[in-house]
Coordinates of C-alpha atoms in Angstrom, one line a residue:
M1 CA 180.0 82.3 116.4
I2 CA 177.8 79.5 115.3
A3 CA 175.3 80.8 117.8
D4 CA 175.5 84.3 116.5
N5 CA 174.8 83.1 113.0
L6 CA 171.6 81.2 114.1
E7 CA 168.4 82.8 113.2
L8 CA 166.2 82.9 116.3
E9 CA 162.7 82.7 114.9
P10 CA 159.8 81.4 116.8
P11 CA 158.7 78.1 115.4
Q12 CA 155.6 78.1 113.3
H13 CA 153.7 75.6 115.4
D14 CA 153.9 77.9 118.3
E15 CA 151.4 80.2 116.7
V16 CA 149.1 77.3 115.9
T17 CA 149.5 76.1 119.5
S18 CA 148.6 79.5 120.9
M19 CA 145.6 79.8 118.7
N20 CA 144.4 76.3 119.8
D21 CA 145.0 77.3 123.4
F22 CA 143.0 80.4 122.9
K23 CA 140.2 78.4 121.3
G24 CA 140.4 76.0 124.2
H25 CA 140.2 78.7 126.8
S26 CA 137.3 80.3 124.9
D27 CA 135.4 77.0 124.8
I28 CA 135.9 76.5 128.5
H29 CA 134.7 80.1 129.2
N30 CA 131.7 79.6 127.0
R31 CA 130.8 76.2 128.7
R32 CA 131.2 77.9 132.1
S33 CA 129.0 80.8 131.0
D34 CA 126.3 78.3 129.7
W35 CA 126.6 76.4 133.0
K36 CA 126.2 79.6 135.0
E37 CA 123.2 80.7 133.0
E38 CA 121.6 77.3 133.4
I39 CA 122.2 77.4 137.2
D40 CA 120.8 81.0 137.4
S41 CA 117.7 80.2 135.4
S42 CA 117.0 77.0 137.4
E43 CA 117.4 79.0 140.7
L44 CA 114.8 81.5 139.4
A45 CA 112.5 78.7 138.5
S46 CA 112.7 76.7 141.7
P47 CA 114.7 76.6 144.9
L48 CA 116.3 73.3 143.9
W49 CA 120.0 73.3 143.0
V50 CA 120.7 72.0 139.4
S51 CA 124.0 70.4 138.8
P52 CA 126.4 71.1 135.9
P53 CA 125.5 69.3 132.7
D54 CA 128.7 67.4 132.5
G55 CA 127.5 64.7 134.9
E56 CA 129.3 66.0 138.0
D57 CA 127.0 65.3 141.0
K58 CA 123.8 65.4 139.0
V59 CA 120.4 65.6 140.7
D60 CA 117.8 63.4 139.1
S61 CA 115.4 65.7 137.2
Q62 CA 112.4 63.6 138.0
D63 CA 113.1 63.9 141.7
G64 CA 113.3 67.7 141.2
L65 CA 109.9 67.7 139.5
D66 CA 108.4 65.6 142.2
A67 CA 109.7 67.9 144.9
I68 CA 108.2 70.9 143.0
G69 CA 104.9 69.1 142.8
S70 CA 104.9 68.3 146.5
N71 CA 105.5 71.9 147.4
S72 CA 102.8 73.0 145.1
D73 CA 100.3 70.5 146.6
F74 CA 101.3 71.6 150.1
E75 CA 100.6 75.3 149.3
R76 CA 97.3 74.4 147.7
N77 CA 96.2 72.4 150.7
K78 CA 97.2 75.1 153.1
H79 CA 95.3 77.7 151.1
Q80 CA 92.2 75.4 151.0
E81 CA 92.4 74.8 154.8
T82 CA 92.5 78.5 155.4
K83 CA 89.4 79.0 153.2
L84 CA 87.7 76.2 155.1
L85 CA 88.5 77.8 158.5
I86 CA 87.1 81.2 157.4
T87 CA 84.0 79.6 155.9
F88 CA 83.5 77.5 159.1
I89 CA 83.6 80.7 161.3
L90 CA 81.3 82.7 159.1
I91 CA 78.7 79.9 158.9
V92 CA 78.6 79.6 162.7
V93 CA 78.0 83.3 163.1
I94 CA 75.5 83.7 160.2
G95 CA 73.9 80.4 161.0
T96 CA 73.1 81.6 164.5
A97 CA 71.5 84.8 163.2
N98 CA 69.6 82.7 160.7
K99 CA 68.1 80.5 163.4
I100 CA 67.2 83.5 165.6
F101 CA 65.3 85.3 162.7
Q102 CA 63.8 82.0 161.6
K103 CA 61.7 82.0 164.8
L104 CA 61.1 85.8 164.9
Q105 CA 59.7 85.9 161.4
A106 CA 57.4 83.0 162.2
I107 CA 55.6 84.8 165.1
P108 CA 53.8 87.4 163.0
M109 CA 53.4 84.9 160.1
Y110 CA 51.9 82.2 162.3
N111 CA 48.8 81.7 160.1
Y112 CA 50.8 81.6 156.9
P113 CA 53.6 78.9 156.9
N114 CA 52.9 78.1 153.3
T115 CA 53.5 81.7 152.2
L116 CA 56.7 81.7 154.2
N117 CA 57.9 78.5 152.5
L118 CA 57.1 79.8 149.0
L119 CA 58.7 83.1 149.7
I120 CA 61.9 81.5 151.0
N121 CA 62.2 79.3 148.0
F122 CA 61.3 82.1 145.5
V123 CA 63.8 84.8 146.7
Y124 CA 66.8 82.8 145.6
V125 CA 65.7 82.6 142.0
P126 CA 65.9 86.3 140.9
L127 CA 68.9 87.0 143.2
C128 CA 71.0 84.0 141.8
F129 CA 70.0 84.4 138.2
A130 CA 70.8 88.2 138.3
Y131 CA 74.4 86.9 138.8
I132 CA 74.3 83.8 136.7
L133 CA 73.0 85.3 133.4
P134 CA 75.6 88.1 132.9
V135 CA 78.5 86.1 134.3
S136 CA 77.9 83.1 132.1
R137 CA 77.0 85.1 129.0
Y138 CA 79.9 87.5 129.0
G139 CA 82.5 85.6 130.8
L140 CA 82.7 88.0 133.7
L141 CA 84.9 87.5 136.9
N142 CA 87.6 85.5 134.9
N143 CA 84.9 83.4 133.3
A144 CA 83.6 82.1 136.7
I145 CA 80.9 80.2 135.0
P146 CA 82.5 78.6 131.9
A147 CA 80.4 77.2 128.9
E148 CA 80.9 73.5 130.0
V149 CA 79.3 74.3 133.3
T150 CA 76.4 76.2 131.7
T151 CA 75.6 73.4 129.4
M152 CA 75.9 70.5 131.9
S153 CA 73.0 68.3 132.7
K154 CA 70.6 69.8 135.1
S155 CA 69.3 66.5 136.5
P156 CA 71.5 66.6 139.6
F157 CA 70.0 70.0 140.4
V158 CA 66.5 68.5 140.2
I159 CA 67.4 65.9 142.8
M160 CA 69.0 68.5 145.0
G161 CA 65.9 70.8 144.6
L162 CA 63.5 68.1 145.6
L163 CA 65.5 67.2 148.7
D164 CA 66.0 70.8 149.7
C165 CA 62.3 71.6 149.1
I166 CA 61.2 68.8 151.5
T167 CA 63.7 70.0 154.1
C168 CA 62.7 73.7 153.8
M169 CA 59.0 73.0 154.0
L170 CA 59.3 70.8 157.1
L171 CA 61.6 73.2 158.9
T172 CA 59.5 76.3 158.0
F173 CA 56.3 74.7 159.4
A174 CA 58.2 73.5 162.5
S175 CA 59.6 77.0 163.1
V176 CA 56.0 78.2 163.5
Y177 CA 54.9 75.7 166.1
L178 CA 58.1 75.0 168.1
P179 CA 59.8 77.2 170.7
G180 CA 63.2 78.7 169.7
S181 CA 65.2 76.5 171.9
L182 CA 64.1 73.4 170.2
L183 CA 64.8 74.9 166.8
I184 CA 68.4 75.2 167.8
L185 CA 68.8 71.8 169.5
L186 CA 66.8 69.3 167.4
P187 CA 68.6 69.9 164.0
Q188 CA 71.8 68.7 165.7
A189 CA 70.3 65.3 164.9
A190 CA 71.9 65.8 161.5
I191 CA 75.3 65.0 162.9
P192 CA 74.7 61.3 163.7
I193 CA 72.4 61.0 160.6
S194 CA 75.0 62.5 158.3
M195 CA 77.6 60.1 159.8
A196 CA 75.4 57.1 159.1
F197 CA 74.7 58.1 155.5
S198 CA 78.3 59.1 154.8
K199 CA 79.5 55.7 156.1
K200 CA 76.8 53.9 154.0
I201 CA 77.1 55.9 150.8
K202 CA 80.7 57.1 150.7
G203 CA 82.4 54.5 152.9
E204 CA 83.6 57.0 155.4
S205 CA 85.3 55.7 158.6
Y206 CA 85.3 57.4 162.0
K207 CA 87.3 57.4 165.2
F208 CA 86.0 56.3 168.5
S209 CA 85.8 60.0 169.7
Q210 CA 83.6 60.9 166.8
Y211 CA 81.2 58.0 167.5
F212 CA 81.2 59.2 171.2
G213 CA 80.3 62.7 170.1
A214 CA 77.4 61.4 168.0
V215 CA 76.1 59.4 171.0
V216 CA 76.3 62.5 173.2
V217 CA 74.2 64.4 170.7
I218 CA 71.5 61.7 170.6
L219 CA 71.4 61.6 174.4
G220 CA 71.0 65.4 174.5
I221 CA 68.0 65.2 172.1
L222 CA 66.4 62.5 174.3
V223 CA 66.9 64.7 177.3
V224 CA 65.1 67.6 175.5
L225 CA 62.2 65.5 174.4
E226 CA 61.7 63.6 177.7
P227 CA 59.4 66.3 179.2
L228 CA 57.3 66.3 176.0
I229 CA 57.0 62.5 176.0
T230 CA 56.1 62.2 179.7
S231 CA 54.1 65.5 179.9
R232 CA 55.5 66.0 183.4
H233 CA 55.7 69.8 183.0
V234 CA 52.1 70.2 181.8
P235 CA 50.0 72.1 184.3
D236 CA 47.1 70.3 186.0
Y237 CA 44.6 72.8 184.8
T238 CA 44.3 75.3 182.0
C239 CA 42.0 78.2 181.1
K240 CA 40.0 77.6 177.9
A241 CA 37.6 79.9 176.1
I242 CA 34.0 78.9 175.8
N243 CA 33.9 80.7 172.4
E244 CA 37.3 80.4 171.0
E245 CA 36.6 82.6 168.0
E246 CA 36.1 85.6 170.3
F247 CA 38.0 85.0 173.6
C248 CA 40.7 82.4 172.9
V249 CA 43.6 85.0 173.5
L250 CA 41.8 86.4 176.5
C251 CA 41.4 83.1 178.3
G252 CA 44.6 81.6 177.2
D253 CA 46.7 84.2 179.0
E254 CA 45.2 83.2 182.4
T255 CA 47.2 80.8 184.6
T256 CA 45.0 80.8 187.8
E257 CA 41.5 79.6 188.4
E258 CA 40.5 82.9 189.9
G259 CA 41.7 84.9 186.9
C260 CA 40.1 82.4 184.5
L261 CA 36.7 82.5 185.9
S262 CA 36.7 86.2 186.6
H263 CA 35.8 86.9 182.9
R264 CA 32.0 87.0 182.8
T265 CA 29.1 88.7 181.0
N266 CA 25.4 89.3 181.8
S267 CA 22.5 90.4 179.6
N268 CA 23.5 94.1 179.1
F269 CA 27.2 94.5 179.9
V270 CA 30.4 92.6 180.2
V271 CA 32.3 92.3 183.4
F272 CA 36.0 91.4 183.0
G273 CA 38.0 90.4 186.0
A274 CA 41.3 91.6 187.2
A275 CA 42.8 91.1 183.8
S276 CA 40.6 93.7 182.1
A277 CA 43.2 96.4 182.4
V278 CA 45.8 94.2 181.0
V279 CA 43.7 93.2 178.1
R280 CA 42.9 96.8 177.3
S281 CA 46.6 97.7 177.5
M282 CA 47.5 95.0 175.0
E283 CA 47.5 95.8 171.3
G284 CA 44.1 94.8 170.0
G285 CA 42.7 94.4 173.6
D286 CA 40.1 97.1 173.0
D287 CA 38.9 95.2 169.9
V288 CA 38.3 92.1 172.0
I289 CA 36.2 94.0 174.5
N290 CA 34.3 96.1 171.8
S291 CA 33.5 92.9 169.8
L292 CA 31.7 91.4 172.7
H293 CA 29.9 94.7 173.5
S294 CA 28.7 94.9 169.9
S295 CA 27.4 91.4 169.8
L296 CA 25.4 92.0 173.0
T297 CA 24.1 95.3 171.5
R298 CA 22.9 93.5 168.4
G299 CA 21.1 91.0 170.7
T300 CA 23.2 88.0 169.6
D301 CA 24.6 85.5 172.0
P302 CA 28.3 85.3 172.0
F303 CA 28.2 81.7 173.1
E304 CA 25.7 80.4 170.5
S305 CA 28.5 78.5 168.7
T306 CA 29.0 76.2 171.7
A307 CA 26.8 73.6 173.2
T308 CA 28.3 74.1 176.6
E309 CA 25.8 75.3 179.3
N310 CA 26.6 78.8 180.3
T311 CA 24.1 80.0 182.9
D312 CA 26.4 82.2 184.9
G313 CA 27.8 84.2 181.9
A314 CA 31.4 82.9 182.1
L315 CA 33.7 83.5 179.2
C316 CA 36.3 80.9 180.2
R317 CA 36.4 77.5 181.7
W318 CA 39.0 76.0 184.2
V319 CA 39.5 72.5 182.8
S320 CA 41.8 69.6 183.7
S321 CA 44.8 69.1 181.5
G322 CA 43.8 65.4 181.1
S323 CA 40.4 66.3 179.6
E324 CA 39.7 66.4 175.9
A325 CA 38.9 70.1 176.2
S326 CA 42.3 71.0 177.5
S327 CA 44.4 73.1 175.1
S328 CA 47.5 72.4 177.2
S329 CA 47.6 68.7 176.4
E330 CA 46.9 69.4 172.7
S331 CA 49.8 71.9 172.7
T332 CA 52.2 69.4 174.3
T333 CA 51.2 66.8 171.8
A334 CA 51.7 69.2 168.8
V335 CA 55.1 70.2 170.0
L336 CA 56.2 66.6 170.3
L337 CA 54.9 65.9 166.8
W338 CA 56.7 68.9 165.3
S339 CA 59.9 68.0 167.2
L340 CA 59.8 64.6 165.4
V341 CA 59.1 66.3 162.2
T342 CA 62.2 68.5 162.7
I343 CA 64.4 65.4 163.3
A344 CA 62.9 63.7 160.3
A345 CA 63.8 66.8 158.2
C346 CA 67.5 66.0 158.8
I347 CA 67.2 63.0 156.6
P348 CA 66.6 64.9 153.3
M349 CA 68.8 67.6 154.5
T350 CA 71.9 65.3 155.0
L351 CA 71.2 63.4 151.8
S352 CA 71.1 66.7 149.8
S353 CA 74.4 67.8 151.4
I354 CA 76.2 64.5 150.7
Y355 CA 74.9 64.7 147.1
K356 CA 76.1 68.2 146.8
E357 CA 79.5 67.3 148.2
M358 CA 79.8 64.4 145.7
A359 CA 78.7 66.7 142.8
L360 CA 81.2 69.4 143.7
S361 CA 84.2 67.0 143.8
G362 CA 86.3 65.8 140.9
D363 CA 86.0 67.4 137.5
T364 CA 83.0 69.5 138.5
N365 CA 84.9 71.2 141.3
A366 CA 84.7 74.4 139.2
I367 CA 80.9 74.8 139.6
D368 CA 80.3 78.3 140.9
P369 CA 78.3 78.1 144.3
I370 CA 75.8 80.8 143.2
F371 CA 75.3 78.9 139.9
L372 CA 74.5 75.8 141.9
N373 CA 72.3 77.6 144.3
G374 CA 70.3 79.3 141.6
W375 CA 69.4 76.1 139.7
V376 CA 68.6 74.2 142.9
A377 CA 66.4 77.1 144.0
L378 CA 64.5 77.1 140.7
F379 CA 63.6 73.5 141.0
Q380 CA 63.0 73.8 144.7
F381 CA 60.5 76.6 144.1
I382 CA 58.7 74.5 141.4
F383 CA 58.3 71.5 143.8
S384 CA 56.9 73.9 146.5
F385 CA 53.6 74.3 144.8
P386 CA 52.4 70.6 144.7
L387 CA 53.8 70.0 148.2
A388 CA 51.8 73.0 149.5
L389 CA 48.6 71.1 149.2
P390 CA 49.3 68.4 151.9
A391 CA 51.4 70.8 153.9
G392 CA 48.4 73.2 154.3
M393 CA 46.4 70.4 156.0
T394 CA 49.0 70.1 158.7
S395 CA 48.9 73.8 159.7
D396 CA 46.9 75.1 162.7
P397 CA 44.1 75.7 161.8
P398 CA 44.2 73.3 158.8
V399 CA 44.0 74.9 155.4
T400 CA 42.1 72.9 152.7
P401 CA 43.2 73.0 149.1
V402 CA 40.2 75.1 148.3
E403 CA 41.2 77.7 150.9
L404 CA 44.9 77.6 150.1
P405 CA 45.0 80.3 147.4
R406 CA 43.2 82.7 149.7
N407 CA 45.5 81.8 152.6
I408 CA 48.7 82.3 150.5
W409 CA 47.4 85.8 149.4
D410 CA 46.5 86.8 153.0
G411 CA 50.1 85.7 153.9
V412 CA 51.5 88.0 151.2
K413 CA 49.5 90.9 152.7
C414 CA 50.7 90.0 156.2
Y415 CA 54.3 90.0 154.9
L416 CA 53.6 93.6 153.6
G417 CA 52.2 94.6 157.1
I418 CA 48.5 94.2 156.4
S419 CA 46.4 92.2 158.9
T420 CA 43.6 90.0 157.8
I421 CA 42.5 87.6 160.6
E422 CA 41.2 89.5 163.6
T423 CA 39.5 86.7 165.6
G424 CA 40.5 83.3 166.9
C425 CA 43.4 82.1 169.0
H426 CA 46.0 83.6 166.6
P427 CA 44.9 86.9 165.1
D428 CA 47.1 88.9 162.8
D429 CA 48.0 91.4 165.5
Q430 CA 51.7 91.5 164.7
C431 CA 51.8 91.7 160.9
H432 CA 53.2 95.1 161.1
E433 CA 56.5 93.5 162.3
S434 CA 56.6 91.0 159.4
P435 CA 58.5 93.1 156.8
F436 CA 61.5 93.6 159.1
Y437 CA 61.8 90.1 160.6
V438 CA 61.0 88.2 157.3
N439 CA 63.5 90.3 155.2
M440 CA 66.2 90.0 157.8
F441 CA 65.7 86.2 157.8
L442 CA 65.8 86.0 154.0
A443 CA 69.1 88.0 154.0
F444 CA 70.8 85.7 156.5
N445 CA 69.4 82.7 154.9
V446 CA 70.7 83.5 151.4
C447 CA 74.2 84.1 152.9
F448 CA 73.9 80.9 155.0
N449 CA 73.1 78.7 152.0
I450 CA 75.9 80.2 149.8
L451 CA 78.3 79.5 152.6
I452 CA 77.0 75.9 152.9
V453 CA 78.0 75.2 149.2
Y454 CA 81.5 76.7 150.0
L455 CA 81.9 74.6 153.1
L456 CA 80.9 71.4 151.1
K457 CA 83.4 72.5 148.4
F458 CA 86.3 72.9 150.9
G459 CA 85.2 70.3 153.5
S460 CA 82.6 67.7 153.8
A461 CA 79.0 67.2 154.9
N462 CA 80.1 66.1 158.4
V463 CA 82.0 69.4 158.9
L464 CA 78.9 71.3 157.8
F465 CA 76.6 69.8 160.4
M466 CA 79.3 70.4 163.1
A467 CA 79.1 74.1 162.2

C-alpha cells in the first residue's frame, strides 16, 4: 500500500544530467570533427601524418616542415639536372654543326677575316634586343626580365664583352688559316685551362680521374702539334709561281716536278703542260689563261715583277722546302703559329665562362640568358673596332690600317656573293657560296651561345668545356 501511494516521478537532476551528458557528447563529437578536418586538411597539404591536437603521439611540427623542404629541394635539383642533361646534349649536337660551318664559311671569306669577326659580333645585337626591349618594357613571358635586372650595373657585361671579343677574334682568324681537324681538336685545351682557373679562382677540387683526363687532353694536343713542330710531313720540294699575282693558284696545285715545270710561255703564245685541261675545267681557269694571253698581246712581260732570271719561259719553279722561296715551309710555320693562337684563345674564353658562371649564381640567378647575351654582344661589337687594326696586320696578305675600310667593304660584298679580288694566291672565286655558309654558321652560332649561358646556369664552366 505504501508503495502504491508513492509518486513515481523522475528526479529533477536526471534531466540536468541528461542535458549535461548531451552537451558532453556534443563536445566530443565537435572535437572529433575538428580533429578529422585538421587531419584531412594536413593530408591535402603534405603526405605527412599530423597527430591529434590533444598531445597523443604528436609529430614535431618543425620536423614536418624540414621534411617538406627536403622533398622540395630534391624535386628542384632533379628538375635542374634534367635541364642540364638536355642542354648538354643540345650543345654537343649544335656545337658540332657550329664548328663545321665555322670552317666552311671561312673558305670563301678567306681574304676577309675582319669582316667575318665584325659580322659575327654584330648579328647578336639586333636579334637579342628585339627580344629584350619588348619583354623588359611590357613584362612579357611572366616578366622574364624584371625591372631589377634591367637596371642592374652593366660593368660585368663590359668585362664579359672584352673577353669574348678577344676570343671571337682569335678563333675567327684561326678558322681561316687552320684545317678543320685542328679547329675541333685544339680548343679542347680549354678543359685543363678551365680546371686550372676554376681551382685558382673558385677553389674547386678535382678527383684523380679528372686530372688524368686533363693530362690525356694535353698529350693529345702535343701529338697533333708534333708534325708541325718537327716539319716531318713537309714535302722535300714544292712548286712555286714566279709571278704569284698571276699564277700562284696554277703552280700551287702541282705536286710533281714534271707538272710544275710543264707550265711555260714563249714570245707569242702560252704552252701549258698536262694540267692545262684541268686548269680550264676549274672555275676561273679560263680567266687565268686569258690573263696571260692578254698581257702578251699588250707586249708586257708577265714576269717583270720578279728579278728571277727566266730565259726558258717557265711560269713555275721547283724549289726545295728548306729554301726561303718555299711556300710549303711558310705554310707549315703559319699553321703552327695559328695553332698556338687557338690554344691561347682558350684563356680569355675560360675566364669569360667562369665569370659568367659566377655572375649567374646567387641572387642574380634570374638573369635571362638572352638579356645577358644581348648586352655582352653589344660591348663585344664595340671592342671589335679598335682590335680590328692590329688584327688586320696578322692576316694573309696583311691589311694595313689605311686599307682596312676597303677590305671590310669588299668582305661585305663577298658575303653578298660579289667577288672583288681576281688575282693572287687566294682570289674571290667562291664568294657565291658565302651567303649560305656564313648565314648557316651565324644561325648555329647564335643557338650555341645561348645554350652556353643555360649550361653555365645549370652546371659549370668545366661541364661546358667537356661538351
